[in-house]
PDB file of C-alpha atoms in Angstrom:
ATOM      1  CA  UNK A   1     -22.967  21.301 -29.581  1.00  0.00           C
ATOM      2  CA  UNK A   2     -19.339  21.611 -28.453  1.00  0.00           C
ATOM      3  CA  UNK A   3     -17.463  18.230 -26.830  1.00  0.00           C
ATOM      4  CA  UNK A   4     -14.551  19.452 -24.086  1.00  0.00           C
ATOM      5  CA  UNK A   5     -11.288  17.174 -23.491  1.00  0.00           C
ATOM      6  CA  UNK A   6     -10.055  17.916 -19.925  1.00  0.00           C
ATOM      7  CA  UNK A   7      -6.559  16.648 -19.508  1.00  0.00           C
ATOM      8  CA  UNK A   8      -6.301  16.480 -23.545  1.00  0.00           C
ATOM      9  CA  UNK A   9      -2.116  16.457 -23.160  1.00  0.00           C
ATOM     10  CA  UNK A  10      -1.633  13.047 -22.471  1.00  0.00           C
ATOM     11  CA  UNK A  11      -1.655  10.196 -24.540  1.00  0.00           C
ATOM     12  CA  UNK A  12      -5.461   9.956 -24.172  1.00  0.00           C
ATOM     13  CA  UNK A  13      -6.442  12.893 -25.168  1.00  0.00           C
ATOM     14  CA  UNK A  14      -3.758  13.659 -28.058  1.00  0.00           C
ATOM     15  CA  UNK A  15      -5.158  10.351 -29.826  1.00  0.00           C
ATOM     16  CA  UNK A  16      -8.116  11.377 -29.289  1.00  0.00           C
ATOM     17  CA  UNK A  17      -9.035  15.063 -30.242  1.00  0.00           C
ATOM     18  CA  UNK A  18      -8.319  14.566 -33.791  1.00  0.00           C
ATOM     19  CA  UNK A  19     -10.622  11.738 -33.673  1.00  0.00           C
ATOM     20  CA  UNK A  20     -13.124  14.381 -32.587  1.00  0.00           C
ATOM     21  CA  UNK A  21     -12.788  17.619 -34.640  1.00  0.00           C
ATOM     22  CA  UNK A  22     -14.372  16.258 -37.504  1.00  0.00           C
ATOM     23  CA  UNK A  23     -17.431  14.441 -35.717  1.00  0.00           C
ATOM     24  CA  UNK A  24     -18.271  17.493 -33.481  1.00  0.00           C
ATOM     25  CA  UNK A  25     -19.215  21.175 -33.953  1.00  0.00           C
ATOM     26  CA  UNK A  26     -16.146  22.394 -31.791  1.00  0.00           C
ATOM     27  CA  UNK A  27     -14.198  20.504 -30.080  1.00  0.00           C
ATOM     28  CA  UNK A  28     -12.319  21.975 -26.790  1.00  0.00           C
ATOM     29  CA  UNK A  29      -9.291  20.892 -24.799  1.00  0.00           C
ATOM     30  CA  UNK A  30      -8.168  22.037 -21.326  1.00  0.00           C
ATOM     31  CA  UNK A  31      -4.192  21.176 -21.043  1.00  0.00           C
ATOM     32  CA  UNK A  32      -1.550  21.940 -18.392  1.00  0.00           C
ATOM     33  CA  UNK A  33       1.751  22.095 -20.992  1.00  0.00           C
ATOM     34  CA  UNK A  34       1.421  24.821 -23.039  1.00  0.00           C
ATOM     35  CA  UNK A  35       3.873  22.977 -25.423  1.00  0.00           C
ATOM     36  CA  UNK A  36       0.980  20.847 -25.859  1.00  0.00           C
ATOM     37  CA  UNK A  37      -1.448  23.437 -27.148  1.00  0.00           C
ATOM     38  CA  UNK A  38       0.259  24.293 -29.828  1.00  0.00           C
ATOM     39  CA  UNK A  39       0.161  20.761 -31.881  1.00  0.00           C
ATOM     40  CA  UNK A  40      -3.936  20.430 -30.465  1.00  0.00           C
ATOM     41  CA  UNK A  41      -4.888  23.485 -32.182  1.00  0.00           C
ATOM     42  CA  UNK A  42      -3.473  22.210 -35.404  1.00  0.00           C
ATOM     43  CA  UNK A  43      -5.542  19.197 -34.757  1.00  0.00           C
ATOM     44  CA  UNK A  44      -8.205  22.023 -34.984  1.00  0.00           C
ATOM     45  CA  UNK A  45      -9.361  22.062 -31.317  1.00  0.00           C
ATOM     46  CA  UNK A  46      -9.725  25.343 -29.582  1.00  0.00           C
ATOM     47  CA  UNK A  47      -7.484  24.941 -26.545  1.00  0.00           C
ATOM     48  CA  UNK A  48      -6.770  26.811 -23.219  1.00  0.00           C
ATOM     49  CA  UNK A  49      -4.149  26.421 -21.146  1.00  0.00           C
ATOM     50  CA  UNK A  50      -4.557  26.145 -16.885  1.00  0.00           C
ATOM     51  CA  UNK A  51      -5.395  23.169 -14.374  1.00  0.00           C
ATOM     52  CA  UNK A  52      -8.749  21.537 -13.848  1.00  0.00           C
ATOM     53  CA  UNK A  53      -8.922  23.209 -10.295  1.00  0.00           C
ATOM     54  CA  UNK A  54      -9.322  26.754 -12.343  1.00  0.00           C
ATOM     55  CA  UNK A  55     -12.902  27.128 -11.816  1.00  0.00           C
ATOM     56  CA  UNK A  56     -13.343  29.749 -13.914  1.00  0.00           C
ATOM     57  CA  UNK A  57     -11.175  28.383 -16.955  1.00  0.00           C
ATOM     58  CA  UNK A  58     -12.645  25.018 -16.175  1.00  0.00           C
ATOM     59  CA  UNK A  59     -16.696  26.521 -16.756  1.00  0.00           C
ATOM     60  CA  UNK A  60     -15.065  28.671 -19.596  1.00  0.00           C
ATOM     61  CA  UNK A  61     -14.417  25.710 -21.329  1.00  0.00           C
ATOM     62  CA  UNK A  62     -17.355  23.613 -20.914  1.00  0.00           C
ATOM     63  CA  UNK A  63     -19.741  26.115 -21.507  1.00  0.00           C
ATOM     64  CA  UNK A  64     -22.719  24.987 -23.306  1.00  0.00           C
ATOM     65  CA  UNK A  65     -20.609  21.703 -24.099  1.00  0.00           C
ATOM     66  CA  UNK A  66     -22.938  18.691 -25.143  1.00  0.00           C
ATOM     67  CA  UNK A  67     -19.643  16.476 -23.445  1.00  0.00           C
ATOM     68  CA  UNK A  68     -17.147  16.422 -21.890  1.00  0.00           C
ATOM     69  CA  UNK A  69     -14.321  13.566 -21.885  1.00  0.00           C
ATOM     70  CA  UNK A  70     -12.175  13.962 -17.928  1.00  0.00           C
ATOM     71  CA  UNK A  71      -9.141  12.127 -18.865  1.00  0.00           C
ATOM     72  CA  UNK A  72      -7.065  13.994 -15.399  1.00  0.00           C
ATOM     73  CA  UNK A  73      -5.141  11.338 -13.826  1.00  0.00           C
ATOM     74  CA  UNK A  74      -3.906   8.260 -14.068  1.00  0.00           C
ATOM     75  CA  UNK A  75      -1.606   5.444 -12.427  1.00  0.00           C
ATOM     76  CA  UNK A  76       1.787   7.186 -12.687  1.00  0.00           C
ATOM     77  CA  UNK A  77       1.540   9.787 -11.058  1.00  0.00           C
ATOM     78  CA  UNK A  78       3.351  10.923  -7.741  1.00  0.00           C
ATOM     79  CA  UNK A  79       3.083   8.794  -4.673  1.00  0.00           C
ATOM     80  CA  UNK A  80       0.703  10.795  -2.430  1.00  0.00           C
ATOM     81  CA  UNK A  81      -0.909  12.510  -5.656  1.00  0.00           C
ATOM     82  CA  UNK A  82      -3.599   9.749  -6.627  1.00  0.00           C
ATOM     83  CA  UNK A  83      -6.094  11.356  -4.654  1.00  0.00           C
ATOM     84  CA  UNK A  84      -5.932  15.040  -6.014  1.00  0.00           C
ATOM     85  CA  UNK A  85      -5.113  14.018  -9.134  1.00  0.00           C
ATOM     86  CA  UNK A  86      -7.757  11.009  -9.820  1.00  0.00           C
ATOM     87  CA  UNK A  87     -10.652  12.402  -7.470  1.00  0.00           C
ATOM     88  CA  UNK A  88     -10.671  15.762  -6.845  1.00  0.00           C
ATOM     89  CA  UNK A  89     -10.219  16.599 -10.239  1.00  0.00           C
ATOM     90  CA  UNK A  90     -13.144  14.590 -10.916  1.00  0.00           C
ATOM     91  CA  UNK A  91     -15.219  16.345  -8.465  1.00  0.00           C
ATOM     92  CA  UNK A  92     -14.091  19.539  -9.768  1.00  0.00           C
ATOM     93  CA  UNK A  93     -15.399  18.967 -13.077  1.00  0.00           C
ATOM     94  CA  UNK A  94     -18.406  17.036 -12.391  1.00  0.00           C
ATOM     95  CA  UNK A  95     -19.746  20.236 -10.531  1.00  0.00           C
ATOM     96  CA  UNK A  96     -18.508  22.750 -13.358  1.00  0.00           C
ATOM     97  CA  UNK A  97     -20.140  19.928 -15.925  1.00  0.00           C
ATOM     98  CA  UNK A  98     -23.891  20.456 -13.787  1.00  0.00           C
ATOM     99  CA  UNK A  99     -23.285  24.270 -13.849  1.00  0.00           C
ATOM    100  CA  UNK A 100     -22.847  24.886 -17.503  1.00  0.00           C
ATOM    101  CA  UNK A 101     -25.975  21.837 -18.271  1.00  0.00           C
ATOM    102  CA  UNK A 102     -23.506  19.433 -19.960  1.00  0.00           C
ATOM    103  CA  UNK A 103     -25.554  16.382 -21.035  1.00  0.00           C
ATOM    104  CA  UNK A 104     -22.615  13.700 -21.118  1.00  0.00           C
ATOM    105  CA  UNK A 105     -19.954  12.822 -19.437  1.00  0.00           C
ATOM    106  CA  UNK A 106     -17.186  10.485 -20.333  1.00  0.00           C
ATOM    107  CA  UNK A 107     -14.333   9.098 -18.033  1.00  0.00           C
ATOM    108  CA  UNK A 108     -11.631   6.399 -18.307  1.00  0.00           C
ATOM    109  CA  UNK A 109     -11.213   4.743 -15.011  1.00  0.00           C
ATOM    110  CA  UNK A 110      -9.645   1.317 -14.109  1.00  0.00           C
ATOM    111  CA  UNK A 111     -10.344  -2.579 -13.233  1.00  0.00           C
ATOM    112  CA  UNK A 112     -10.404  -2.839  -9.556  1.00  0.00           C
ATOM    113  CA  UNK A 113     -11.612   0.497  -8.832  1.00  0.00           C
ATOM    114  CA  UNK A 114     -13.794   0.966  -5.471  1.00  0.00           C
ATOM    115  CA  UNK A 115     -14.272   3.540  -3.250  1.00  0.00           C
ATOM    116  CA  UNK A 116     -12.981   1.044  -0.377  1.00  0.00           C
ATOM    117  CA  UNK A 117     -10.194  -0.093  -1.617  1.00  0.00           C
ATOM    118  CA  UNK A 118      -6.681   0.149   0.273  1.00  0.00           C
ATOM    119  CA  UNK A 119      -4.961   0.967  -2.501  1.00  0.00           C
ATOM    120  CA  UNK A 120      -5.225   5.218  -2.808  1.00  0.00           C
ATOM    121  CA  UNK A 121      -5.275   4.780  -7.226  1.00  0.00           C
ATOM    122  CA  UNK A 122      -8.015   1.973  -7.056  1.00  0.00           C
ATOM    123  CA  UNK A 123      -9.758   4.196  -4.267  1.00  0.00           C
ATOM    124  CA  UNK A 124      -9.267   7.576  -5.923  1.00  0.00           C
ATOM    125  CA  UNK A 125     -10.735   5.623  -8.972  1.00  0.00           C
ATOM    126  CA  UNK A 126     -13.701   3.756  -7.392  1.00  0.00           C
ATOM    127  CA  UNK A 127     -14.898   7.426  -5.576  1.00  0.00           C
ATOM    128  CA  UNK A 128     -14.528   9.167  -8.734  1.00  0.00           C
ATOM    129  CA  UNK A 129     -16.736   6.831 -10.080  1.00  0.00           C
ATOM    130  CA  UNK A 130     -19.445   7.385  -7.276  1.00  0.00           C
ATOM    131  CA  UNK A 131     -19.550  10.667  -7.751  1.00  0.00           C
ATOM    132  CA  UNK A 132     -19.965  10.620 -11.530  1.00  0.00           C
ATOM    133  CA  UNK A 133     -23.115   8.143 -10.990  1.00  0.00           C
ATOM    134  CA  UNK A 134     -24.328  10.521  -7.903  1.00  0.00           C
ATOM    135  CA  UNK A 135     -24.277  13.418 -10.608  1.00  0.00           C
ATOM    136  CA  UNK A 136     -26.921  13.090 -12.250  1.00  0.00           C
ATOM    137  CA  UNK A 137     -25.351  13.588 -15.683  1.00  0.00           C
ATOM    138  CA  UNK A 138     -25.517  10.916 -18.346  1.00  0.00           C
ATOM    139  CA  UNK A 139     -22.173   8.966 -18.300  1.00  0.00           C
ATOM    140  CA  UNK A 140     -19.939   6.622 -20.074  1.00  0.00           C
ATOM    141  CA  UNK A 141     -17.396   5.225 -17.931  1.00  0.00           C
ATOM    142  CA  UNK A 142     -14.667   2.794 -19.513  1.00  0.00           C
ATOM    143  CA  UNK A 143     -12.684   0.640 -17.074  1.00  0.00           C
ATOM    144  CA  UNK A 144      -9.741   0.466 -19.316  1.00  0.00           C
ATOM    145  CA  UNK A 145      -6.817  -2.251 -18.556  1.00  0.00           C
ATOM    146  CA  UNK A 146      -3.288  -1.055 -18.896  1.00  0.00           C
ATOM    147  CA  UNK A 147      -3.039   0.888 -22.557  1.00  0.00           C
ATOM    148  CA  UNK A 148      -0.312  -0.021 -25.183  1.00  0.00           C
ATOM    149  CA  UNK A 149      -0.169   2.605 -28.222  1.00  0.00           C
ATOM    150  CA  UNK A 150       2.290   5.825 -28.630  1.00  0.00           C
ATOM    151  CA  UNK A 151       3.238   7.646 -25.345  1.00  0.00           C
ATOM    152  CA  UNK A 152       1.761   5.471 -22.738  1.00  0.00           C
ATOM    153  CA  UNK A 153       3.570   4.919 -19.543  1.00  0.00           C
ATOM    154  CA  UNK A 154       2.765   1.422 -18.749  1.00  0.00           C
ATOM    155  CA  UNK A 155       4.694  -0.361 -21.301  1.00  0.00           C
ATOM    156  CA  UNK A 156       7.609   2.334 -21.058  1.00  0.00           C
ATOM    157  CA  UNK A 157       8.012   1.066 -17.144  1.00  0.00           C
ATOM    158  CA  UNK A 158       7.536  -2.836 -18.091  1.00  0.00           C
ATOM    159  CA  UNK A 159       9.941  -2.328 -20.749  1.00  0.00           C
ATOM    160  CA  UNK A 160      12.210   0.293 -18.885  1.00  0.00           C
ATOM    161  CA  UNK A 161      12.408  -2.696 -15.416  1.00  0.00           C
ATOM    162  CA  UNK A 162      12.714  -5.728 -18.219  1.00  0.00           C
ATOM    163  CA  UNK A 163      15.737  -4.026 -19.710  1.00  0.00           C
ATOM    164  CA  UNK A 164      17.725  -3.996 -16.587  1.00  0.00           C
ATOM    165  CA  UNK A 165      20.243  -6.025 -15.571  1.00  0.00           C
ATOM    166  CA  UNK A 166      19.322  -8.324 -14.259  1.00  0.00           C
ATOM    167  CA  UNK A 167      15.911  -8.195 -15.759  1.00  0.00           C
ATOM    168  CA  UNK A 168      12.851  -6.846 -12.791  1.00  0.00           C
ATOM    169  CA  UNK A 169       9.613  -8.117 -13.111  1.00  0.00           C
ATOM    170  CA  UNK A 170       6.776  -6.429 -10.946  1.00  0.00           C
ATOM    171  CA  UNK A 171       4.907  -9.302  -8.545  1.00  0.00           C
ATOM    172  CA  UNK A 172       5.500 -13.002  -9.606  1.00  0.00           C
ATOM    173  CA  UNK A 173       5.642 -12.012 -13.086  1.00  0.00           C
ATOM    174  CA  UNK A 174       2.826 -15.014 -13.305  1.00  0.00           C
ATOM    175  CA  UNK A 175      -0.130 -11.942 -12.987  1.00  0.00           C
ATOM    176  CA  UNK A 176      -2.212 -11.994 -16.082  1.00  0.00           C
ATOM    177  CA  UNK A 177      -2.952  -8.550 -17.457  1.00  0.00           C
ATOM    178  CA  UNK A 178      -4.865  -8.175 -21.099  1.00  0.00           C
ATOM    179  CA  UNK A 179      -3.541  -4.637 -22.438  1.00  0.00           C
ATOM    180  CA  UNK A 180      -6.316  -2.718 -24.034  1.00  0.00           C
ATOM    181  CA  UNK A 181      -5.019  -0.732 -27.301  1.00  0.00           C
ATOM    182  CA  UNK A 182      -5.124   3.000 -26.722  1.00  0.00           C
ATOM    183  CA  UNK A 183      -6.459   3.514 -30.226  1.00  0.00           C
ATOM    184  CA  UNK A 184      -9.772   0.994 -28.873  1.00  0.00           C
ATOM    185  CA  UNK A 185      -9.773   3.228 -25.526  1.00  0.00           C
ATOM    186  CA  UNK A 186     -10.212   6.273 -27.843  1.00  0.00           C
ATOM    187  CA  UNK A 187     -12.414   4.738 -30.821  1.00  0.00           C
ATOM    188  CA  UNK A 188     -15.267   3.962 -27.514  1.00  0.00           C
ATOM    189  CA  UNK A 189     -15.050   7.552 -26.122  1.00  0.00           C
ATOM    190  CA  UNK A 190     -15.777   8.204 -29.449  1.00  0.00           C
ATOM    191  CA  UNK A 191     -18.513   6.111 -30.351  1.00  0.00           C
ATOM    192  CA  UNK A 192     -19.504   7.308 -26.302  1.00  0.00           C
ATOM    193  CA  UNK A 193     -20.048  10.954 -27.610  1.00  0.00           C
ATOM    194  CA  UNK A 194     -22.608   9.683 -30.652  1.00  0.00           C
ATOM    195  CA  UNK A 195     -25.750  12.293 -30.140  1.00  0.00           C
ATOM    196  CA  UNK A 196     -28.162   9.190 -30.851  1.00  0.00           C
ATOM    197  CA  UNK A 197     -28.495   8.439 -26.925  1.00  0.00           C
ATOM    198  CA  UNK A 198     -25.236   5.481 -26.775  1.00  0.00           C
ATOM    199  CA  UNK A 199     -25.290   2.984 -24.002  1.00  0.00           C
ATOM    200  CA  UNK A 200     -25.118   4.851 -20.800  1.00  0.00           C
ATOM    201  CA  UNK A 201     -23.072   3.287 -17.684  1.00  0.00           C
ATOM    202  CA  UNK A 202     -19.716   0.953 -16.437  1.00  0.00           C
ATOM    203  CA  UNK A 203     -18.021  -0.708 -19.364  1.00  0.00           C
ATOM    204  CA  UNK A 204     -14.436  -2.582 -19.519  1.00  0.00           C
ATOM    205  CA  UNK A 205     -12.067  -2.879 -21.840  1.00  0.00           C
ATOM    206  CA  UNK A 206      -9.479  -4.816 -22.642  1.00  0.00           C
ATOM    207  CA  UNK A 207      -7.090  -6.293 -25.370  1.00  0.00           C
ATOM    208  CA  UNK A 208      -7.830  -9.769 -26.837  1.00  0.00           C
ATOM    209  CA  UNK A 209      -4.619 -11.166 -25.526  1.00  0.00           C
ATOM    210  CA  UNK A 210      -4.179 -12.667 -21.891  1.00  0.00           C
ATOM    211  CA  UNK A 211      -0.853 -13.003 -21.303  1.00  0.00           C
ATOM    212  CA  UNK A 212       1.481 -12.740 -17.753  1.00  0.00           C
ATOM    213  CA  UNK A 213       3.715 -10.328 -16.953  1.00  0.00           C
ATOM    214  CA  UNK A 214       6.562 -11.868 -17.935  1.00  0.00           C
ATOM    215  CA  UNK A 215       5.738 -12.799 -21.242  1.00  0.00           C
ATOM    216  CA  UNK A 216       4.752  -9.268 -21.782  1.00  0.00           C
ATOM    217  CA  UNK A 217       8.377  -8.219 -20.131  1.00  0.00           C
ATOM    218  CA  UNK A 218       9.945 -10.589 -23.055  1.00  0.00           C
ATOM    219  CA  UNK A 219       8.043  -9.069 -25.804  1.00  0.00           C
ATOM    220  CA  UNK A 220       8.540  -5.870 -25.298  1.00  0.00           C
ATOM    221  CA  UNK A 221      12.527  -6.470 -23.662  1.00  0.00           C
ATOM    222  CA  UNK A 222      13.506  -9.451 -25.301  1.00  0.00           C
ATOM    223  CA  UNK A 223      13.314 -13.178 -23.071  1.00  0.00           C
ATOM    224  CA  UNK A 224      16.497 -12.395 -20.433  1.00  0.00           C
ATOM    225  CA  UNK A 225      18.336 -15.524 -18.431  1.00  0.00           C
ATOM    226  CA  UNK A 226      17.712 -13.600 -15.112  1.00  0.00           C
ATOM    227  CA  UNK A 227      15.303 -11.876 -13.768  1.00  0.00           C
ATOM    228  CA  UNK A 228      14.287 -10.724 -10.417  1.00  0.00           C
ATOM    229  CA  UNK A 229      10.529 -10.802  -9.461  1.00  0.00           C
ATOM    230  CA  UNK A 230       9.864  -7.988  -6.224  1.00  0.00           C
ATOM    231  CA  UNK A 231       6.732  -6.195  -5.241  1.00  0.00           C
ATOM    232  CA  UNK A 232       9.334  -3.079  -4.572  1.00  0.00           C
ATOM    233  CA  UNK A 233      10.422  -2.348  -8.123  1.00  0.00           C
ATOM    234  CA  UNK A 234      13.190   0.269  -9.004  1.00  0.00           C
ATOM    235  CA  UNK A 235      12.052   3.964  -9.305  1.00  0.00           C
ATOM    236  CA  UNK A 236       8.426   2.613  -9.021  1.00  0.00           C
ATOM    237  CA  UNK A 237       5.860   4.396  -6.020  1.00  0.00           C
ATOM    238  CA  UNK A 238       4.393   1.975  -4.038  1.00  0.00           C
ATOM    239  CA  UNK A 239       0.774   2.728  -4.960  1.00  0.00           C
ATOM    240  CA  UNK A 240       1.735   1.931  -8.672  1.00  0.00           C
ATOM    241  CA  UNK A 241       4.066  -1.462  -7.828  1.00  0.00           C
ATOM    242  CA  UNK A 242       0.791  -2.872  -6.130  1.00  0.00           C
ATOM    243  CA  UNK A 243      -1.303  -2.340  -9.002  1.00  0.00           C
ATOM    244  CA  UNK A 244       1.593  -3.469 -11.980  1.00  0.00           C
ATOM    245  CA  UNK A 245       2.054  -6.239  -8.867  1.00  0.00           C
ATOM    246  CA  UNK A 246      -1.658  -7.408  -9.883  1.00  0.00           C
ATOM    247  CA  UNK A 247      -4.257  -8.992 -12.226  1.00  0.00           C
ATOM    248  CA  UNK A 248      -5.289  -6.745 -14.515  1.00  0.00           C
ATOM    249  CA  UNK A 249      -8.051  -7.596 -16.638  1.00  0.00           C
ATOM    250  CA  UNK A 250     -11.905  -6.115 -17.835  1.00  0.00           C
ATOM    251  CA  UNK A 251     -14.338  -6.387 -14.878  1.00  0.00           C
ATOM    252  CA  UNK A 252     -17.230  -4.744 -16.288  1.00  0.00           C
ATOM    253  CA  UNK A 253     -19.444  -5.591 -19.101  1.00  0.00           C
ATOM    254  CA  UNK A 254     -17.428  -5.294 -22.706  1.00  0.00           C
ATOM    255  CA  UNK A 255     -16.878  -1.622 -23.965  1.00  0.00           C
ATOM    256  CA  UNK A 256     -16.009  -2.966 -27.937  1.00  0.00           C
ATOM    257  CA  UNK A 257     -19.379  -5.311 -28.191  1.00  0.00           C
ATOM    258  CA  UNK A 258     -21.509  -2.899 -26.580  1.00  0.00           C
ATOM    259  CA  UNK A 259     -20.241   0.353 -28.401  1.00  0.00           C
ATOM    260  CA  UNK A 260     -20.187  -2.229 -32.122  1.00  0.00           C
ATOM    261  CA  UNK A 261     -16.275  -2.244 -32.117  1.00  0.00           C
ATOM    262  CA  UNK A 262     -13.743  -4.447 -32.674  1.00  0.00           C
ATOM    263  CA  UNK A 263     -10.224  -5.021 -30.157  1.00  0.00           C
ATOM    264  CA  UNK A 264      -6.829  -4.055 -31.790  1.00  0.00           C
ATOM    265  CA  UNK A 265      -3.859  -7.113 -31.586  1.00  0.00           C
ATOM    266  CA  UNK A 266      -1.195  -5.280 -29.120  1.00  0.00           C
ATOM    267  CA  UNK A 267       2.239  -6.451 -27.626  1.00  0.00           C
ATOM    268  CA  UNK A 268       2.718  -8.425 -31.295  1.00  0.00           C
ATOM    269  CA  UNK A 269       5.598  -8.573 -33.590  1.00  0.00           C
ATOM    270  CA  UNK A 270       9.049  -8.304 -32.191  1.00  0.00           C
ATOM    271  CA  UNK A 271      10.208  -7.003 -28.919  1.00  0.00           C
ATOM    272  CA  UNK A 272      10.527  -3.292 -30.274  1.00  0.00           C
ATOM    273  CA  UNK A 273       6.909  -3.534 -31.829  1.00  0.00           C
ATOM    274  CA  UNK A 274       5.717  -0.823 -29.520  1.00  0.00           C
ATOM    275  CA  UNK A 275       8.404   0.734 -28.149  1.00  0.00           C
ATOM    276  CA  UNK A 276       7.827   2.561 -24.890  1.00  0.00           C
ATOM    277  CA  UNK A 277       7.969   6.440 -23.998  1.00  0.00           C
ATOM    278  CA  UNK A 278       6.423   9.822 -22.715  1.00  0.00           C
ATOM    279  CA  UNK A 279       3.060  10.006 -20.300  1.00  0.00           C
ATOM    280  CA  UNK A 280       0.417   8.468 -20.440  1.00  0.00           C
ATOM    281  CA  UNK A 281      -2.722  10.585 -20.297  1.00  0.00           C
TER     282      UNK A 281
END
């Protein structure tokens, strides 16, 4: 049976559909870009183009689907935006998932998420969550720390704020966060798509590094003299400062030992090791 990618054009799903096509009978992607489409379908994924709040397309494309992986969303997104893009879009496909009888349903979400918290991500997040376990549908859902691989946004804005001058540091810079690496987010939704009835429920993930912020800001930056710590950081929204502002580590039971895997070393090497740049998905 056919697995569906919603949101497959960020760095998510672009790391991830190739990791599919040769585990599944057909492997689907819905994507916004149409630039994107093009290097999916090479990947060998049948793709269509159109938002998740095309009902029609949406159905269309989980249609007899055993899964389906919602990866709509995310931290970076505009200010105002976390609820349609984090929530609604989750409602949206949750009820086109129950009308076309898909079994499994997979969905990265984030430490800290609740349905009452202030914060409009973390809330978005936590009622997106609800509603997947109010479904009905089997689910997987992966409460990923902040990724590190190709494309993702959150070391591009560490690294973009480190490299100023002076130097900006979200919060006190003394937060601990443990990145996860993108390639571990992706080898669980993977191993979360096995036929052979996987673990079913709230997992976290994260890297096997603790570090603080600004040790993280000198890896990926290089160490700086001065640097300014502020909750308000340059061409940051609110909603995201408070979260890069924060903690962020696994809060849910361990996505790698549960799923058999092993975490990937990130933020190693040299400043440049992973050098920041386009969305993350």
């Amino acid at each position: 049976m056919p697995v569906a990618v919603i949101g497959a054009g960020g760095a998510v799903g672009r790391a991830l559909v190739p990791r599919l096509v040769p585990r599944a009978t057909e492997v689907r992607a819905l994507v916004r870009d149409p630039a994107v489409a093009r290097s999916l379908r090479t990947a060998g994924a049948k793709v269509a183009v159109g938002d998740v709040d095309d009902r029609d397309t949406l159905v269309a494309v989980l249609y007899d689907a055993h899964t389906v992986c919602h990866l709509v969303g995310g931290l970076f997104v505009e200010e105002g935006e976390h609820r349609e893009r984090n929530l609604e879009s989750t409602l949206a496909v949750v009820e086109a998932a129950a009308a076309s009888n898909v079994r499994r349903l997979l969905f990265p979400s984030f430490p800290g998420a609740d349905a009452g918290a202030a914060n409009a991500f973390l809330r978005a997040k936590g009622e997106a969550e609800e509603a997947i376990r109010g479904s009905g549908i089997e689910h997987v859902i992966v409460r990923s720390t902040h990724l590190v691989g190709p494309s993702t946004a959150w070391p591009r804005e560490i690294a973009r704020l480190a490299r100023r001058r002076p130097s900006v540091v979200p919060g006190t810079g003394r937060q601990r966060v443990a990145p996860a690496g993108l390639e571990d987010l992706v080898a669980v939704l993977v191993a979360a798509d096995d036929r052979a009835s996987p673990p079913a429920g709230t997992f976290g993930l994260q890297g096997p590094q603790t570090l603080t912020l600004d040790e993280v800001a000198d890896r990926l930056a290089g160490p700086r003299r001065w640097r300014r710590h502020t909750d308000r950081p340059p061409g940051v929204a609110p909603t995201a400062a408070e979260v890069l502002s924060a903690d962020c580590v696994a809060d849910a039971p361990d996505a790698l030992a549960a799923f058999g895997l092993e975490a990937t070393p990130v933020l190693r090497g040299s400043p440049d090791a992973h050098p920041p740049g386009g969305q993350n998905g």
